[in-house]
């Protein structure tokens, strides 16, 4: 499929079928993502793909931590306080998401339940955690952003859906324990992936984009 069609086809999926992705396809995709460029070719991504019983165990420990009222303690400076047009777009994406699920703005419990689905990995058979050395800060985050977009497009090409999840970096302690991460390393974010359950209303969510003219200025 031409790249532009892949970009048009990709969207965030938040309900998955149980069917796992065969290991040989996983290997092909993650091998492909290794071709991503990075600043000075440092390739700072250290990626963990968790599936099966270990994934279910992690889900339980994350939900236990969150439901106990724990405050988010991300390894990196990740605070989602948007202003101006960014805030408007944030509201736009939330409205698209909750609208597709038929959740009213005033229904706080339903919104919370939908949010908690992040830590159930939206029932996906696989979840990837993207970690890097903490000292890299913004430099590393740029590289990981490029890496993960490459990854998601390689997945789209093979009919595999995904959702980038900043939420998966908000409560890193159970993840750090499971992965035995050294203090020098942090969880930047995660991604649930697998085959989309097209019957679920949440997967009808579509977001719009600002026009190219709003984002790009050509000068000569
Ligand atoms: C870095 C990053 C973090 C995100 N974090 C979350 C998240 O925690 N939970 C979620 O449901 N969606 C998350 N998203 C998905 C965005 O909401 C989504 O990409 C955006 O609304 C555009 O919609 P689309 O992906 O369907 O085109 C994240 C996306 C990115 C790129």
PDB file of N, CA, C and O and ligand atoms in Angstrom, residues 10-12 14 78 93 118 122 163-167 189 207 209, ligand 1:
ATOM      1  N   UNK A  10      -4.349   4.485   9.000  1.00  0.00           N
ATOM      2  CA  UNK A  10      -4.018   4.321  10.415  1.00  0.00           C
ATOM      3  C   UNK A  10      -4.917   5.203  11.285  1.00  0.00           C
ATOM      4  O   UNK A  10      -5.152   6.341  10.984  1.00  0.00           O
ATOM      5  N   UNK A  11      -5.406   4.646  12.328  1.00  0.00           N
ATOM      6  CA  UNK A  11      -6.091   5.439  13.363  1.00  0.00           C
ATOM      7  C   UNK A  11      -5.911   4.689  14.674  1.00  0.00           C
ATOM      8  O   UNK A  11      -5.551   3.503  14.682  1.00  0.00           O
ATOM      9  N   UNK A  12      -6.114   5.374  15.775  1.00  0.00           N
ATOM     10  CA  UNK A  12      -5.924   4.744  17.079  1.00  0.00           C
ATOM     11  C   UNK A  12      -7.057   3.770  17.358  1.00  0.00           C
ATOM     12  O   UNK A  12      -8.228   4.164  17.340  1.00  0.00           O
ATOM     13  N   UNK A  14      -8.894   1.198  20.008  1.00  0.00           N
ATOM     14  CA  UNK A  14      -9.018   1.059  21.467  1.00  0.00           C
ATOM     15  C   UNK A  14      -9.926  -0.099  21.862  1.00  0.00           C
ATOM     16  O   UNK A  14     -10.502  -0.103  22.951  1.00  0.00           O
ATOM     17  N   UNK A  78       6.150  14.640  31.685  1.00  0.00           N
ATOM     18  CA  UNK A  78       5.017  14.414  30.777  1.00  0.00           C
ATOM     19  C   UNK A  78       3.753  14.920  31.459  1.00  0.00           C
ATOM     20  O   UNK A  78       3.112  14.191  32.200  1.00  0.00           O
ATOM     21  N   UNK A  93     -10.493  15.878  20.255  1.00  0.00           N
ATOM     22  CA  UNK A  93     -10.204  14.433  20.221  1.00  0.00           C
ATOM     23  C   UNK A  93     -10.983  13.717  21.322  1.00  0.00           C
ATOM     24  O   UNK A  93     -11.466  12.599  21.126  1.00  0.00           O
ATOM     25  N   UNK A 118      -7.162   2.082  29.297  1.00  0.00           N
ATOM     26  CA  UNK A 118      -5.756   2.219  28.886  1.00  0.00           C
ATOM     27  C   UNK A 118      -4.888   1.162  29.545  1.00  0.00           C
ATOM     28  O   UNK A 118      -3.998   0.593  28.924  1.00  0.00           O
ATOM     29  N   UNK A 122      -6.656  -2.085  26.435  1.00  0.00           N
ATOM     30  CA  UNK A 122      -7.803  -2.192  25.515  1.00  0.00           C
ATOM     31  C   UNK A 122      -8.008  -3.648  25.057  1.00  0.00           C
ATOM     32  O   UNK A 122      -8.431  -3.901  23.921  1.00  0.00           O
ATOM     33  N   UNK A 163      -2.471   1.597  19.390  1.00  0.00           N
ATOM     34  CA  UNK A 163      -2.775   2.888  20.026  1.00  0.00           C
ATOM     35  C   UNK A 163      -1.552   3.327  20.817  1.00  0.00           C
ATOM     36  O   UNK A 163      -1.115   2.624  21.732  1.00  0.00           O
ATOM     37  N   UNK A 164      -0.993   4.468  20.437  1.00  0.00           N
ATOM     38  CA  UNK A 164       0.064   5.077  21.255  1.00  0.00           C
ATOM     39  C   UNK A 164      -0.567   5.435  22.596  1.00  0.00           C
ATOM     40  O   UNK A 164      -1.686   5.942  22.628  1.00  0.00           O
ATOM     41  N   UNK A 165       0.137   5.236  23.693  1.00  0.00           N
ATOM     42  CA  UNK A 165      -0.468   5.532  24.998  1.00  0.00           C
ATOM     43  C   UNK A 165       0.517   6.212  25.955  1.00  0.00           C
ATOM     44  O   UNK A 165       1.336   5.545  26.605  1.00  0.00           O
ATOM     45  N   UNK A 166       0.368   7.532  26.035  1.00  0.00           N
ATOM     46  CA  UNK A 166       1.112   8.270  27.050  1.00  0.00           C
ATOM     47  C   UNK A 166       0.717   7.760  28.429  1.00  0.00           C
ATOM     48  O   UNK A 166       1.516   7.768  29.374  1.00  0.00           O
ATOM     49  N   UNK A 167      -0.541   7.314  28.550  1.00  0.00           N
ATOM     50  CA  UNK A 167      -1.059   6.813  29.836  1.00  0.00           C
ATOM     51  C   UNK A 167      -0.155   5.712  30.401  1.00  0.00           C
ATOM     52  O   UNK A 167      -0.022   5.576  31.621  1.00  0.00           O
ATOM     53  N   UNK A 189       6.595   5.924  27.112  1.00  0.00           N
ATOM     54  CA  UNK A 189       5.174   5.655  26.882  1.00  0.00           C
ATOM     55  C   UNK A 189       5.018   4.225  26.374  1.00  0.00           C
ATOM     56  O   UNK A 189       5.999   3.466  26.386  1.00  0.00           O
ATOM     57  N   UNK A 207     -10.495  11.333  14.198  1.00  0.00           N
ATOM     58  CA  UNK A 207     -10.111  12.711  14.526  1.00  0.00           C
ATOM     59  C   UNK A 207      -9.811  13.458  13.236  1.00  0.00           C
ATOM     60  O   UNK A 207      -9.509  12.840  12.219  1.00  0.00           O
ATOM     61  N   UNK A 209      -7.745  16.875  11.257  1.00  0.00           N
ATOM     62  CA  UNK A 209      -6.440  17.527  11.280  1.00  0.00           C
ATOM     63  C   UNK A 209      -6.593  18.961  10.781  1.00  0.00           C
ATOM     64  O   UNK A 209      -7.447  19.227   9.921  1.00  0.00           O
TER      65      UNK A 209
HETATM   66  C1  LIG B   1       2.465  10.291  22.092  1.00  0.00           C
HETATM   67  C2  LIG B   1       1.020   9.899  22.077  1.00  0.00           C
HETATM   68  C3  LIG B   1       0.386   9.544  23.260  1.00  0.00           C
HETATM   69  C4  LIG B   1      -0.958   9.139  23.250  1.00  0.00           C
HETATM   70  N1  LIG B   1      -1.543   8.717  24.410  1.00  0.00           N
HETATM   71  C5  LIG B   1      -2.786   8.182  24.378  1.00  0.00           C
HETATM   72  C6  LIG B   1      -3.334   7.570  25.545  1.00  0.00           C
HETATM   73  O1  LIG B   1      -2.727   7.524  26.607  1.00  0.00           O
HETATM   74  N2  LIG B   1      -4.567   7.007  25.438  1.00  0.00           N
HETATM   75  C7  LIG B   1      -5.284   7.024  24.269  1.00  0.00           C
HETATM   76  O2  LIG B   1      -6.392   6.480  24.253  1.00  0.00           O
HETATM   77  N3  LIG B   1      -4.797   7.601  23.144  1.00  0.00           N
HETATM   78  C8  LIG B   1      -3.552   8.166  23.173  1.00  0.00           C
HETATM   79  N4  LIG B   1      -2.993   8.691  22.025  1.00  0.00           N
HETATM   80  C9  LIG B   1      -3.748   8.656  20.781  1.00  0.00           C
HETATM   81  C10 LIG B   1      -4.199  10.072  20.351  1.00  0.00           C
HETATM   82  O3  LIG B   1      -5.299  10.463  21.113  1.00  0.00           O
HETATM   83  C11 LIG B   1      -4.520  10.019  18.853  1.00  0.00           C
HETATM   84  O4  LIG B   1      -3.362   9.680  18.136  1.00  0.00           O
HETATM   85  C12 LIG B   1      -5.048  11.344  18.331  1.00  0.00           C
HETATM   86  O5  LIG B   1      -6.275  11.678  18.940  1.00  0.00           O
HETATM   87  C13 LIG B   1      -5.237  11.285  16.814  1.00  0.00           C
HETATM   88  O6  LIG B   1      -6.133  10.258  16.489  1.00  0.00           O
HETATM   89  P1  LIG B   1      -5.727   9.045  15.543  1.00  0.00           P
HETATM   90  O7  LIG B   1      -4.520   8.375  16.132  1.00  0.00           O
HETATM   91  O8  LIG B   1      -6.927   8.137  15.547  1.00  0.00           O
HETATM   92  O9  LIG B   1      -5.410   9.602  14.196  1.00  0.00           O
HETATM   93  C14 LIG B   1      -1.673   9.127  22.029  1.00  0.00           C
HETATM   94  C15 LIG B   1      -1.024   9.491  20.832  1.00  0.00           C
HETATM   95  C16 LIG B   1       0.304   9.861  20.860  1.00  0.00           C
HETATM   96  C17 LIG B   1       0.986  10.213  19.553  1.00  0.00           C
END
